[in-house]
Short mmCIF file of C-alpha atoms in Angstrom, two decimals:
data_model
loop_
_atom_site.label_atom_id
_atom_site.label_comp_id
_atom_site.label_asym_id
_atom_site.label_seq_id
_atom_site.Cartn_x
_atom_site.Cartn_y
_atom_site.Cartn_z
CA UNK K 45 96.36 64.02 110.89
CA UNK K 46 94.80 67.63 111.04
CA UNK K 47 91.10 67.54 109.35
CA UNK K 48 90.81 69.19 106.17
CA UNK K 49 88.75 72.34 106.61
CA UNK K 50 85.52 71.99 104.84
CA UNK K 51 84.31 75.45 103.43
CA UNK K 52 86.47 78.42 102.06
CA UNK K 53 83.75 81.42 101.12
CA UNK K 54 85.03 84.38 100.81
CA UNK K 55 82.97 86.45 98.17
CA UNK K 56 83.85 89.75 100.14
CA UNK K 57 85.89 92.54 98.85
CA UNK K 58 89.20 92.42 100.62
CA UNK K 59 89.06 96.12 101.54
CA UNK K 60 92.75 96.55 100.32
CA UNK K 61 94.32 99.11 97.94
CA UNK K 62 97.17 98.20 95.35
CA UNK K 63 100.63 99.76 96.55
CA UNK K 64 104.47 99.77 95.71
CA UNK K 65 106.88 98.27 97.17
CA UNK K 66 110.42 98.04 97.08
CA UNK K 67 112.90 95.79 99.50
CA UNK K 68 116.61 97.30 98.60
CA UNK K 69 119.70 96.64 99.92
CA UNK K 70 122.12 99.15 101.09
CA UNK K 71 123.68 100.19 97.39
CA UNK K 72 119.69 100.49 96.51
CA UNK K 73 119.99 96.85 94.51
CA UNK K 74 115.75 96.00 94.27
CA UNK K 75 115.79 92.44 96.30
CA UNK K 76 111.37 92.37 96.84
CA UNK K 77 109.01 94.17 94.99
CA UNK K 78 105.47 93.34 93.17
CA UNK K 79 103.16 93.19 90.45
CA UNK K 80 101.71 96.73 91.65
CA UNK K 81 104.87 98.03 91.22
CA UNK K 82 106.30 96.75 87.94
CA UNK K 83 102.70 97.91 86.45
CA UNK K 84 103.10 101.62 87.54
CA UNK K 85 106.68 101.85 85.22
CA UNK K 86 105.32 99.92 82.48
CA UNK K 87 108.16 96.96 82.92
CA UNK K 88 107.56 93.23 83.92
CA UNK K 89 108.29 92.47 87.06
CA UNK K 90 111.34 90.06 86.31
CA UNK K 91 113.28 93.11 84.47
CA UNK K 92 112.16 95.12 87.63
CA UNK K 93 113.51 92.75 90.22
CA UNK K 94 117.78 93.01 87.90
CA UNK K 95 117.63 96.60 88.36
CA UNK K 96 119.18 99.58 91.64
CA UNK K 97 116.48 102.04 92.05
CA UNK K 98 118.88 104.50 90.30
CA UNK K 99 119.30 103.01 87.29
CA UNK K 100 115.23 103.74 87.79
CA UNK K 101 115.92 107.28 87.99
CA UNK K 102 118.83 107.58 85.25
CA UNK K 103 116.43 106.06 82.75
CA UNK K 104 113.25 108.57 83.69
CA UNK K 105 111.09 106.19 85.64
CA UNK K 106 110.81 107.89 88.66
CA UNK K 107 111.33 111.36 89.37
CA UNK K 108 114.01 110.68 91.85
CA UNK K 109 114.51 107.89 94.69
CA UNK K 110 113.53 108.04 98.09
CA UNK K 111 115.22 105.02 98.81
CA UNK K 112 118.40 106.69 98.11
CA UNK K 113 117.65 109.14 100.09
CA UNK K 114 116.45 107.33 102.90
CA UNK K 115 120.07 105.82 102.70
CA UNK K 116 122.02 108.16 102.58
CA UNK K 117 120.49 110.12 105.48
CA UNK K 118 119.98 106.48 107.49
CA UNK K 119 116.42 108.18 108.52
CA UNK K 120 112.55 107.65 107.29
CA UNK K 121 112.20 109.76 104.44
CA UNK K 122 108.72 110.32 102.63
CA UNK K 123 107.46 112.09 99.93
CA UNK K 124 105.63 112.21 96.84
CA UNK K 125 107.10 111.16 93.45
CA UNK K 126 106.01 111.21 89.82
CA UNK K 127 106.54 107.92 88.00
CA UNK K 128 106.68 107.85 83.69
CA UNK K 129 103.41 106.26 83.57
CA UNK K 130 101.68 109.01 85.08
CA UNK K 131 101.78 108.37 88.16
CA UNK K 132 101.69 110.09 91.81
CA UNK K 133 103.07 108.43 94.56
CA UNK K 134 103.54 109.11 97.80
CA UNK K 135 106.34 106.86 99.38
CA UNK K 136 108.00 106.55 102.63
CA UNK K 137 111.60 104.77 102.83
CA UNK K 138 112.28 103.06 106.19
CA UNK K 139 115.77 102.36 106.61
CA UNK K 140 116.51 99.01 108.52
CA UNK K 141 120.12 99.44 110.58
CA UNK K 142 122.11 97.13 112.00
CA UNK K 143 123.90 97.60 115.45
CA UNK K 144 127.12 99.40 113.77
CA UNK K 145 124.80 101.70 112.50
CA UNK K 146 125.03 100.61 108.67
CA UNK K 147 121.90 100.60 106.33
CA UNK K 148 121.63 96.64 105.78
CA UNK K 149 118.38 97.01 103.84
CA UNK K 150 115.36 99.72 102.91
CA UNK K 151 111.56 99.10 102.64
CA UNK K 152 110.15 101.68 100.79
CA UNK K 153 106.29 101.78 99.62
CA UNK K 154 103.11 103.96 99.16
CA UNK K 155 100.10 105.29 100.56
CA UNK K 156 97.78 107.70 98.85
CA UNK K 157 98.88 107.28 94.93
CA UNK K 158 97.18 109.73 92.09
CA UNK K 159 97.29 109.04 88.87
CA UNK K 160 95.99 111.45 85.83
CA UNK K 161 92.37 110.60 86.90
CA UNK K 162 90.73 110.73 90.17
CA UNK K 163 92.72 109.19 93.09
CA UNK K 164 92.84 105.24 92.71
CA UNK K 165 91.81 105.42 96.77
CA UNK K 166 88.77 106.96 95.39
CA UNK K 167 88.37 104.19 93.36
CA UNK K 168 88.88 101.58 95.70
CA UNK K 169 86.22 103.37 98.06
CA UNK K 170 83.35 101.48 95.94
CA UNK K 171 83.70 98.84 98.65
CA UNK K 172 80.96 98.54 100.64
CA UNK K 173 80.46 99.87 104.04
CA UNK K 174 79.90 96.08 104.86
CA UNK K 175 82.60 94.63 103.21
CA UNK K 176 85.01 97.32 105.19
CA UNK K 177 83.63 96.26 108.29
CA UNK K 178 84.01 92.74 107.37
CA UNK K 179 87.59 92.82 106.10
CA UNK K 180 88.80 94.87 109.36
CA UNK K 181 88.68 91.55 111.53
CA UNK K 182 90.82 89.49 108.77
CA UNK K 183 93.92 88.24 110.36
CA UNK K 184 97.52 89.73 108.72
CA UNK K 185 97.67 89.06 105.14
CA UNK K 186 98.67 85.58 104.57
CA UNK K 187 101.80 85.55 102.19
CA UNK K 188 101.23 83.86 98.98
CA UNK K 189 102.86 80.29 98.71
CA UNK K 190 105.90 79.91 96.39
CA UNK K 191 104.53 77.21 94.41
CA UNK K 192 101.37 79.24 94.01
CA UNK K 193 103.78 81.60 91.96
CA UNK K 194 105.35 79.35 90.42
CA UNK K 195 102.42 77.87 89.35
CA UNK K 196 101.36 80.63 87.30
CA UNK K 197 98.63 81.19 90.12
CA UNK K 198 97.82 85.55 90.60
CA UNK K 199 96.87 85.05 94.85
CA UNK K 200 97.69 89.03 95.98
CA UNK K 201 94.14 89.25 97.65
CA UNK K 202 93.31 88.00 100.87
CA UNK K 203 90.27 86.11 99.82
CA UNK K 204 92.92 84.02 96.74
CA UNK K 205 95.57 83.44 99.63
CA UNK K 206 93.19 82.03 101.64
CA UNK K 207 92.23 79.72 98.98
CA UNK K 208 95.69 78.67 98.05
CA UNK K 209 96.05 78.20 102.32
CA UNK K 210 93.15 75.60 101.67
CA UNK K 211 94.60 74.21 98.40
CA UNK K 212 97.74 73.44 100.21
CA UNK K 213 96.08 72.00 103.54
CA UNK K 214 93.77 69.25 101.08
CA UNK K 215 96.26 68.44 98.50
CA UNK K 216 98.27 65.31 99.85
CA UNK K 217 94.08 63.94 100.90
CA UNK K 218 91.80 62.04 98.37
CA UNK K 219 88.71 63.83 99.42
CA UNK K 220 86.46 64.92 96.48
CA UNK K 221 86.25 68.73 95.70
CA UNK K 222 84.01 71.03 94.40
CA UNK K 223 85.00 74.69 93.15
CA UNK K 224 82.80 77.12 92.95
CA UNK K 225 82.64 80.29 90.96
CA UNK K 226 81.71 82.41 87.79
CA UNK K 227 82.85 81.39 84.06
CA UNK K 228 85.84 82.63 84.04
CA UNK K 229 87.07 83.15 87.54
CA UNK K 230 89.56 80.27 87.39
CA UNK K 231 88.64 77.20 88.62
CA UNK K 232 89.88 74.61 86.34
CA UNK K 233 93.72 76.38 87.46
CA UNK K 234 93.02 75.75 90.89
CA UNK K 235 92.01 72.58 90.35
CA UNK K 236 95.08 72.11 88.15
CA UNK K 237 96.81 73.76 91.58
CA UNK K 238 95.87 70.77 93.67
CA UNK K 239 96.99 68.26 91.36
CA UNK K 240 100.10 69.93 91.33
CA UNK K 241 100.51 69.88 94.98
CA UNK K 242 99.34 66.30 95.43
CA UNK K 243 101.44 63.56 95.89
CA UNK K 244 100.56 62.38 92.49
CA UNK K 245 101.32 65.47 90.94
CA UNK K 246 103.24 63.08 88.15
CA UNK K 247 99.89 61.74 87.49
CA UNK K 248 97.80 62.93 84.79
CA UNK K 249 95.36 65.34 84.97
CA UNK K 250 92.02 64.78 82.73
CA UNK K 251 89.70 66.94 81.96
CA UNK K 252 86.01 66.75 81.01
CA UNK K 253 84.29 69.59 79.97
CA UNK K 254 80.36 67.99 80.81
CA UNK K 255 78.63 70.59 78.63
CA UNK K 256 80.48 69.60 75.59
CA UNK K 257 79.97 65.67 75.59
CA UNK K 258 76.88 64.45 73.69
CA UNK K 259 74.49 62.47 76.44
CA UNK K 260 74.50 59.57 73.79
CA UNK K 261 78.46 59.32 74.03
CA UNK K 262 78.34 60.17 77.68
CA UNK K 263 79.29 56.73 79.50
CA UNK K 264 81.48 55.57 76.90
CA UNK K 265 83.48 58.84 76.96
CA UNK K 266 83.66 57.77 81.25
CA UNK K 267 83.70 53.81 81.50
CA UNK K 268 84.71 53.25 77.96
CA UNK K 269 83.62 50.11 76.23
CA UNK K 270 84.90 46.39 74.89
CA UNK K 271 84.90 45.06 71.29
CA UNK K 272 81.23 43.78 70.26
CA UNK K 273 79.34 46.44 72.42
CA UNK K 274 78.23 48.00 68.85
CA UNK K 275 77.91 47.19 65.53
CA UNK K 276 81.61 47.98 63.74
CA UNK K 277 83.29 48.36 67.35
CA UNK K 278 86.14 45.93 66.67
CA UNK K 279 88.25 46.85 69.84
CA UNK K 280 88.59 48.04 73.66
CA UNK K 281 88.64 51.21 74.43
CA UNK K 282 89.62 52.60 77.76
CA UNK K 283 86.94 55.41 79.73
CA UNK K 284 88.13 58.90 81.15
CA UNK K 285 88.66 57.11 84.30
CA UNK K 286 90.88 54.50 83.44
CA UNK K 287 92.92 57.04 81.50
CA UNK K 288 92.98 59.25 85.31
CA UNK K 289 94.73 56.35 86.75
CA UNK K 290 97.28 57.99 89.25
CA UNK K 291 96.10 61.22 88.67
CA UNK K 292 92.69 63.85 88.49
CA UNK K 293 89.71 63.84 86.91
CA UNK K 294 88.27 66.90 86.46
CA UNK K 295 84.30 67.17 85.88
CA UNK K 296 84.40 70.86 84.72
CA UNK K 297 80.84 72.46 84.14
CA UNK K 298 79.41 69.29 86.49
CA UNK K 299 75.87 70.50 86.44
CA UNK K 300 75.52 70.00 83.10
CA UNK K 301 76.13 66.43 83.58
CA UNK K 302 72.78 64.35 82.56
CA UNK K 303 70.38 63.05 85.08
CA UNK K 304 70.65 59.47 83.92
CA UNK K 305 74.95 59.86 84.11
CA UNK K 306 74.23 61.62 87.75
CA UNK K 307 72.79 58.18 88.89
CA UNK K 308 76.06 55.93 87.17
CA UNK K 309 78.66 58.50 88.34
CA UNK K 310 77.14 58.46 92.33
CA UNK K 311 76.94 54.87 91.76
CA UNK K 312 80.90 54.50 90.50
CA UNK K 313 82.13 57.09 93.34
CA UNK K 314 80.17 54.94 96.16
CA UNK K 315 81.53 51.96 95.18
CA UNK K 316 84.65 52.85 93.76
CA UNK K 317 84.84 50.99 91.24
CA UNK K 318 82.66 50.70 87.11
CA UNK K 319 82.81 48.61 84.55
CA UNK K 320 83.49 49.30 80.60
CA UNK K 321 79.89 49.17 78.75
CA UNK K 322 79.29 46.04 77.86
CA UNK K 323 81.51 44.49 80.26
CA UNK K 324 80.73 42.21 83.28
CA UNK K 325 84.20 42.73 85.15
CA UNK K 326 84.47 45.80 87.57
CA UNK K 327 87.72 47.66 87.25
CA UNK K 328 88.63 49.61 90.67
CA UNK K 329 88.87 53.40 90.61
CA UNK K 330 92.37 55.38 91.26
CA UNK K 331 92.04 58.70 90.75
CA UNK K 332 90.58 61.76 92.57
CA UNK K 333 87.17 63.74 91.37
CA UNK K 334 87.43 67.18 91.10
CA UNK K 335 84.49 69.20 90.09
CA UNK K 336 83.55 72.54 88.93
CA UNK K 337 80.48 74.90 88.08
CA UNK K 338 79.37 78.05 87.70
CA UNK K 339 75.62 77.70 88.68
CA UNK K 340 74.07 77.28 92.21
CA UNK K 341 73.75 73.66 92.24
CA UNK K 342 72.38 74.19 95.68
CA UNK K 343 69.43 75.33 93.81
CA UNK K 344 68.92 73.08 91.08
CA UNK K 345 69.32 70.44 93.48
CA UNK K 346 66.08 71.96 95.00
CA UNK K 347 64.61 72.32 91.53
CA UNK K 348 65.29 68.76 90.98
CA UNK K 349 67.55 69.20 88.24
CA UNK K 350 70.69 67.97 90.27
CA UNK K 351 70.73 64.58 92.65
CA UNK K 352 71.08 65.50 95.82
CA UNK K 353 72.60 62.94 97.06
CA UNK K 354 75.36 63.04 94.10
CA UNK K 355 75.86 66.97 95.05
CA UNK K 356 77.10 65.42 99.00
CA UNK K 357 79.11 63.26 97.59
CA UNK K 358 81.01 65.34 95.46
CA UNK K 359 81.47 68.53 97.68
CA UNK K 360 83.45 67.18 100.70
CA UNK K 361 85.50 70.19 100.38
CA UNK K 362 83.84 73.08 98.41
CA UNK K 363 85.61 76.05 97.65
CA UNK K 364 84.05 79.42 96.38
CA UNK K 365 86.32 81.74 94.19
CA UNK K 366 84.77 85.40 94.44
CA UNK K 367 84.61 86.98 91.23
CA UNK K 368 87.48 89.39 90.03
CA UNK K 369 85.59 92.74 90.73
CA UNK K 370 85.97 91.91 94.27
CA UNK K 371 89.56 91.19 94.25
CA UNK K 372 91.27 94.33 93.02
CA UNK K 373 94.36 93.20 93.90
CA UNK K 374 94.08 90.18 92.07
CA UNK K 375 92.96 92.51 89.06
CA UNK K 376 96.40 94.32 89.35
CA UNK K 377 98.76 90.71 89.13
CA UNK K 378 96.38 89.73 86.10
CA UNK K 379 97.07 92.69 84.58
CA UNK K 380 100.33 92.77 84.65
CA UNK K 381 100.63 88.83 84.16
CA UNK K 382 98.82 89.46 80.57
CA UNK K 383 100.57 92.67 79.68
CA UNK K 384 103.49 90.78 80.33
CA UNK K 385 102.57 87.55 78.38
CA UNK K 386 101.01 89.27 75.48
CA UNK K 387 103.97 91.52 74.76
CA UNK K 388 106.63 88.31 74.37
CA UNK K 389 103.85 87.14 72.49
CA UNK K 390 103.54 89.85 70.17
CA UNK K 391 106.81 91.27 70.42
CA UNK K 392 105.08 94.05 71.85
CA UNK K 393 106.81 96.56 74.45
CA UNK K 394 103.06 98.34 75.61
CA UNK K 395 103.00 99.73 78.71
CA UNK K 396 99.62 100.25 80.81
CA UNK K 397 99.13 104.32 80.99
CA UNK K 398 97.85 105.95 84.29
CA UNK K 399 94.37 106.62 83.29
CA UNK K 400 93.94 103.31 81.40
CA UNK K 401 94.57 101.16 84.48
CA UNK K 402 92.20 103.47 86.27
CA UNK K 403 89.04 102.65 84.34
CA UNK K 404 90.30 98.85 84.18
CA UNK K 405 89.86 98.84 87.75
CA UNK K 406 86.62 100.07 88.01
CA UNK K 407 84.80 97.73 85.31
CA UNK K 408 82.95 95.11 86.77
CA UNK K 409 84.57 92.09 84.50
CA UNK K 410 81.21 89.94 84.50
CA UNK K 411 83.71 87.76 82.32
CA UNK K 412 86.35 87.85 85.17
CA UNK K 413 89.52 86.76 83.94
CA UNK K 414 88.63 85.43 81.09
CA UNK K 415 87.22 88.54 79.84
CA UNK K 416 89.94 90.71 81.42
CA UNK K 417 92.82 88.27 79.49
CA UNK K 418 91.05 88.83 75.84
CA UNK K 419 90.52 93.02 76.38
CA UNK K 420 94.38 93.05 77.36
CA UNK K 421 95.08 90.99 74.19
CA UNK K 422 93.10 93.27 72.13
CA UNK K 423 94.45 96.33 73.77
CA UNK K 424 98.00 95.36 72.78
CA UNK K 425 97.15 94.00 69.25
CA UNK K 426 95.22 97.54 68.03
CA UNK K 427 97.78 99.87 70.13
CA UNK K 428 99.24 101.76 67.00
CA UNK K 429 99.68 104.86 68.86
CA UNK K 430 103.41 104.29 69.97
CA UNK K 431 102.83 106.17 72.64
CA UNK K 432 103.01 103.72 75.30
CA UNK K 433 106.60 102.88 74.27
CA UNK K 434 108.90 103.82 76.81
CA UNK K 435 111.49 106.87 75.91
CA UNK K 436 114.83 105.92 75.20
CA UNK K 437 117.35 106.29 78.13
CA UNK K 438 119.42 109.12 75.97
CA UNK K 439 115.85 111.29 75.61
CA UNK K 440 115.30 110.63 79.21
CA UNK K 441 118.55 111.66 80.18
CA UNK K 442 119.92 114.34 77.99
CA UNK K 443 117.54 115.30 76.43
CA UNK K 444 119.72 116.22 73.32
CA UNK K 445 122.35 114.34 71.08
CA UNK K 446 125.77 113.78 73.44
CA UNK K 447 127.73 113.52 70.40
CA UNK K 448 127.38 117.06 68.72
CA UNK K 449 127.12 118.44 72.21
CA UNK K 450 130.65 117.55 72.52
CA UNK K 451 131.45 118.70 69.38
CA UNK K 452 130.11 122.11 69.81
CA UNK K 453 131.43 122.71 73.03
CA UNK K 454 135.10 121.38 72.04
CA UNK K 455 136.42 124.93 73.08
CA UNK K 456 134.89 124.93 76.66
CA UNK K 457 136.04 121.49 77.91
CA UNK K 458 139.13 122.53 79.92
CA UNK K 459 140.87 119.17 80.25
CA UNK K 460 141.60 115.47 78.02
CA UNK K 461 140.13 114.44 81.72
CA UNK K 462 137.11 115.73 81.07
CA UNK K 463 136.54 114.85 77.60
CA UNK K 464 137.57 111.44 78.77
CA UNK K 465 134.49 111.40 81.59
CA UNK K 466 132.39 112.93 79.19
CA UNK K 467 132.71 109.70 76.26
CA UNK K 468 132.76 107.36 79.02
CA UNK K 469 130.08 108.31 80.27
CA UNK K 470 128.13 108.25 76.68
CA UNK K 471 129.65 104.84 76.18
CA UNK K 472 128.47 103.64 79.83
CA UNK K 473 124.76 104.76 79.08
CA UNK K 474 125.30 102.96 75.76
CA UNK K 475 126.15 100.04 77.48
CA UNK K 476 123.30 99.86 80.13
CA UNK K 477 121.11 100.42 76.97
CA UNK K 478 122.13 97.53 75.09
CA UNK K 479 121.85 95.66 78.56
CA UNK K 480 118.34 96.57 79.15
CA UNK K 481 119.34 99.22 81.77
CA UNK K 482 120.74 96.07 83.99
CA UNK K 483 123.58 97.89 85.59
CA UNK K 484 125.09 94.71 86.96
CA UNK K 485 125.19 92.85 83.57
CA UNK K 486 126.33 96.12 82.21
CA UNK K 487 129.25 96.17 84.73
CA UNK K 488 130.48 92.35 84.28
CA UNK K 489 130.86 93.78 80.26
CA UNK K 490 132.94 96.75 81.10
CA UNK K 491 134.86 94.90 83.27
CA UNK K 492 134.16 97.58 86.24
CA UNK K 493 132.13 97.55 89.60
CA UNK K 494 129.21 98.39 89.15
CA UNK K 495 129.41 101.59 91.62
CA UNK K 496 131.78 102.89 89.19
CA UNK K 497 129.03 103.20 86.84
CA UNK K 498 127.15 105.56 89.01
CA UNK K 499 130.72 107.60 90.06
CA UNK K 500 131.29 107.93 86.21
CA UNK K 501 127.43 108.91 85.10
CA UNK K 502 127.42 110.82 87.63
CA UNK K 503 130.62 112.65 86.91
CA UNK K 504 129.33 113.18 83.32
CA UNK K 505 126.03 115.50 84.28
CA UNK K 506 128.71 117.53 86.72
CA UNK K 507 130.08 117.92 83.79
CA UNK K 508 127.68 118.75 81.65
CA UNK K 509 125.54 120.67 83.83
CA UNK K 510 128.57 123.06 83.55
CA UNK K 511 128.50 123.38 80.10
CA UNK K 512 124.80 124.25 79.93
CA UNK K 513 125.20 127.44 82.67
#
């Protein structure tokens, strides 16, 4: 079997700047995009990836759609566009054709992006010269694993990918490992990541928070104890890590663990196997240590506050998260994650202005995600503004009320045809309203293609664009 690697450091900025991205097909149906994305609209990404870049447009998202264009010409087409957050972006459409000479699909993202505020390239300059010169001889970015994302786990950085790489090479081994990181950067999920990837990922996963258990309670809360050990005890009780059987035990905050418990947990993890206080009969260990901290317990160990030799034994595999303010990209999926979370939450439909997620990315979160997960919370909960509400699709669109337009202009419509395109078209935009502006479910309930919708909207501004003159 391929050794486990033993080290994954990588406290350096990635040297990488958020950007769109859209993956269409040929009728401009959105097949890939990201968090990056999503976040510049205002919209989850889920809602994102149901809707054709021109149902985008329709509803005032974007100013118009290079992707469309880049389709319809079958050539590169780039240029800047102005998204309803406040955005400026400049995006090139590359149109991928097959040997006929059809479009079969259309990548279209973004280089150089402005919002209200300075540039956000300006903003990701703070990285160090260093840390540039550093990150140009990383490798192509590794793609983030599926059940990373389905796990809930935010990897768009090269430094998180790398760690989920890592995650996913040790997982099926038993070998003790010890994450590394700031309070809040996430290591008790990525230790819940493992597990989940290990081939006891039906096991259970325990875990111990060390700076929370009294040093009196300490070993009973492990090995657990038999009746008689204590005055009133009147029963067994089974320790952490008989309760881990199968599965993880997680020693979060592990330097806080008590000298005297250092020496009993070395002593258990060398022999693999402890016995109950009180008991004389040795009960064999089955489950895997996995332990976090936030302090450099390279250091205490040279203070004399940590064992040494319990500090070998538990990082086989150590793994270093680097703290949020030098993952920007990471920043951007946790945003977006939490905006998205909070507003089911909340029934909330807030939406992350231009200038807002411009000063989020320059903060240095000393709380990391934690922090960055209880700001977005409050954020959404004291928003009384409204004005991060995105406009309805008929403001958007017309700009004034369709019915009393028709009303008023009864005289000037020439033909029952076109005061037939002219209410089908209100009814269609009523439709993909109720729908959530999902043209395809919007369709299936009119019982038409879906590029009749577009023939029929469309027909409706020719219409009234004729009207207005």
């Amino acid at each position: 079997m391929p050794r486990p690697p033993h080290t994954s450091r990588s406290s350096r900025s990635d040297g990488q700047s958020p950007s769109t991205l859209f993956v269409t097909d040929a009728q401009g149906n959105i097949l890939i995009s990201n968090e990056f994305t999503a976040l510049t609209l205002g919209i989850p990404l889920e809602e994102l990836l149901r809707h054709n870049v021109q149902d985008l447009v329709k509803s005032g998202y974007y100013s118009e759609s290079v992707t469309m264009k880049a389709i319809h010409s079958r050539q590169k087409v780039s240029q800047y566009i102005h998204t309803i957050q406040g955005f400026r972006v400049k995006s090139t459409a590359v149109p991928i054709i097959d040997n006929t000479g059809e479009v079969q699909l259309v990548v279209t993202s973004s280089s150089g992006y402005r919002g209200v505020q300075p540039s956000l390239t300006s903003v990701m300059a703070t990285v160090s010269t260093a840390d540039k010169a550093d990150a140009g001889n990383d490798k192509l970015p590794l793609p983030t694993s599926a059940a990373a994302r389905a796990s809930g786990v935010v990897a768009e950085s090269l430094a998180m990918k790398q760690i989920i790489q890592v995650c996913d090479q040790i997982a099926s081994y038993d070998s003790k490992v010890l994450i590394l990181g700031e309070s809040g950067t996430g290591k008790s999920v990525i230790a819940k990541y493992i597990h989940r990837q290990s081939s006891t990922w039906n096991g259970p996963f325990i875990p111990i928070n060390c700076a929370a258990i009294p040093a009196a309670v300490f070993e009973y809360e492990l090995f657990g104890y038999v009746r008689g050990v204590m005055p009133g005890v009147n029963e067994d009780k089974q320790g952490l890590f008989e309760v881990a059987h199968g599965g993880v035990l997680f020693f979060d905050e592990i330097a806080e663990l008590p000298l005297d418990m250092q020496a009993k947990l070395l002593d258990v993890l060398e022999r693999g196997e402890f016995r109950r206080t009180g008991s004389t009969e040795s009960v064999r260990m089955h489950c895997r240590i996995i332990c976090a901290t936030n302090r450099d317990l390279w250091n205490m160990v040279k203070q004399g506050q940590f064992r040494e030799d319990l500090y070998y034994r538990i990082s086989v595999i150590p793994i270093h998260i680097p703290p949020l303010r030098s993952r920007k990209l990471d920043l951007v999926g946790l945003i977006s994650s939490f905006i998205s979370h909070f507003n089911h939450v909340y029934g909330k439909q807030y939406v992350l202005p231009a200038e807002q997620f411009q000063s989020m990315l320059t903060e240095p979160w000393h709380g990391n995600a934690r922090e960055l997960r209880n700001y977005i919370e409050r954020l959404i909960i004291t928003d009384q503004t409204g004005l991060h509400q995105p406009p309805p699709v008929e403001q958007v669109s017309d700009w004034f009320a369709l019915d009393h337009f028709i009303q008023a202009n009864r005289s000037r419509i020439a033909s029952l045809k076109d005061y037939t395109a002219l209410t089908e078209g209100r009814y269609i935009r009523q439709m993909l309203q109720s729908c959530g502006n999902n043209s395809t479910e919007a369709a299936r309930q009119l019982g038409i293609d879906r590029s009749a919708i577009y023939r029929k909207l469309k027909k409706m501004e020719e219409i009234l664009e004729k009207l207005r003159d």
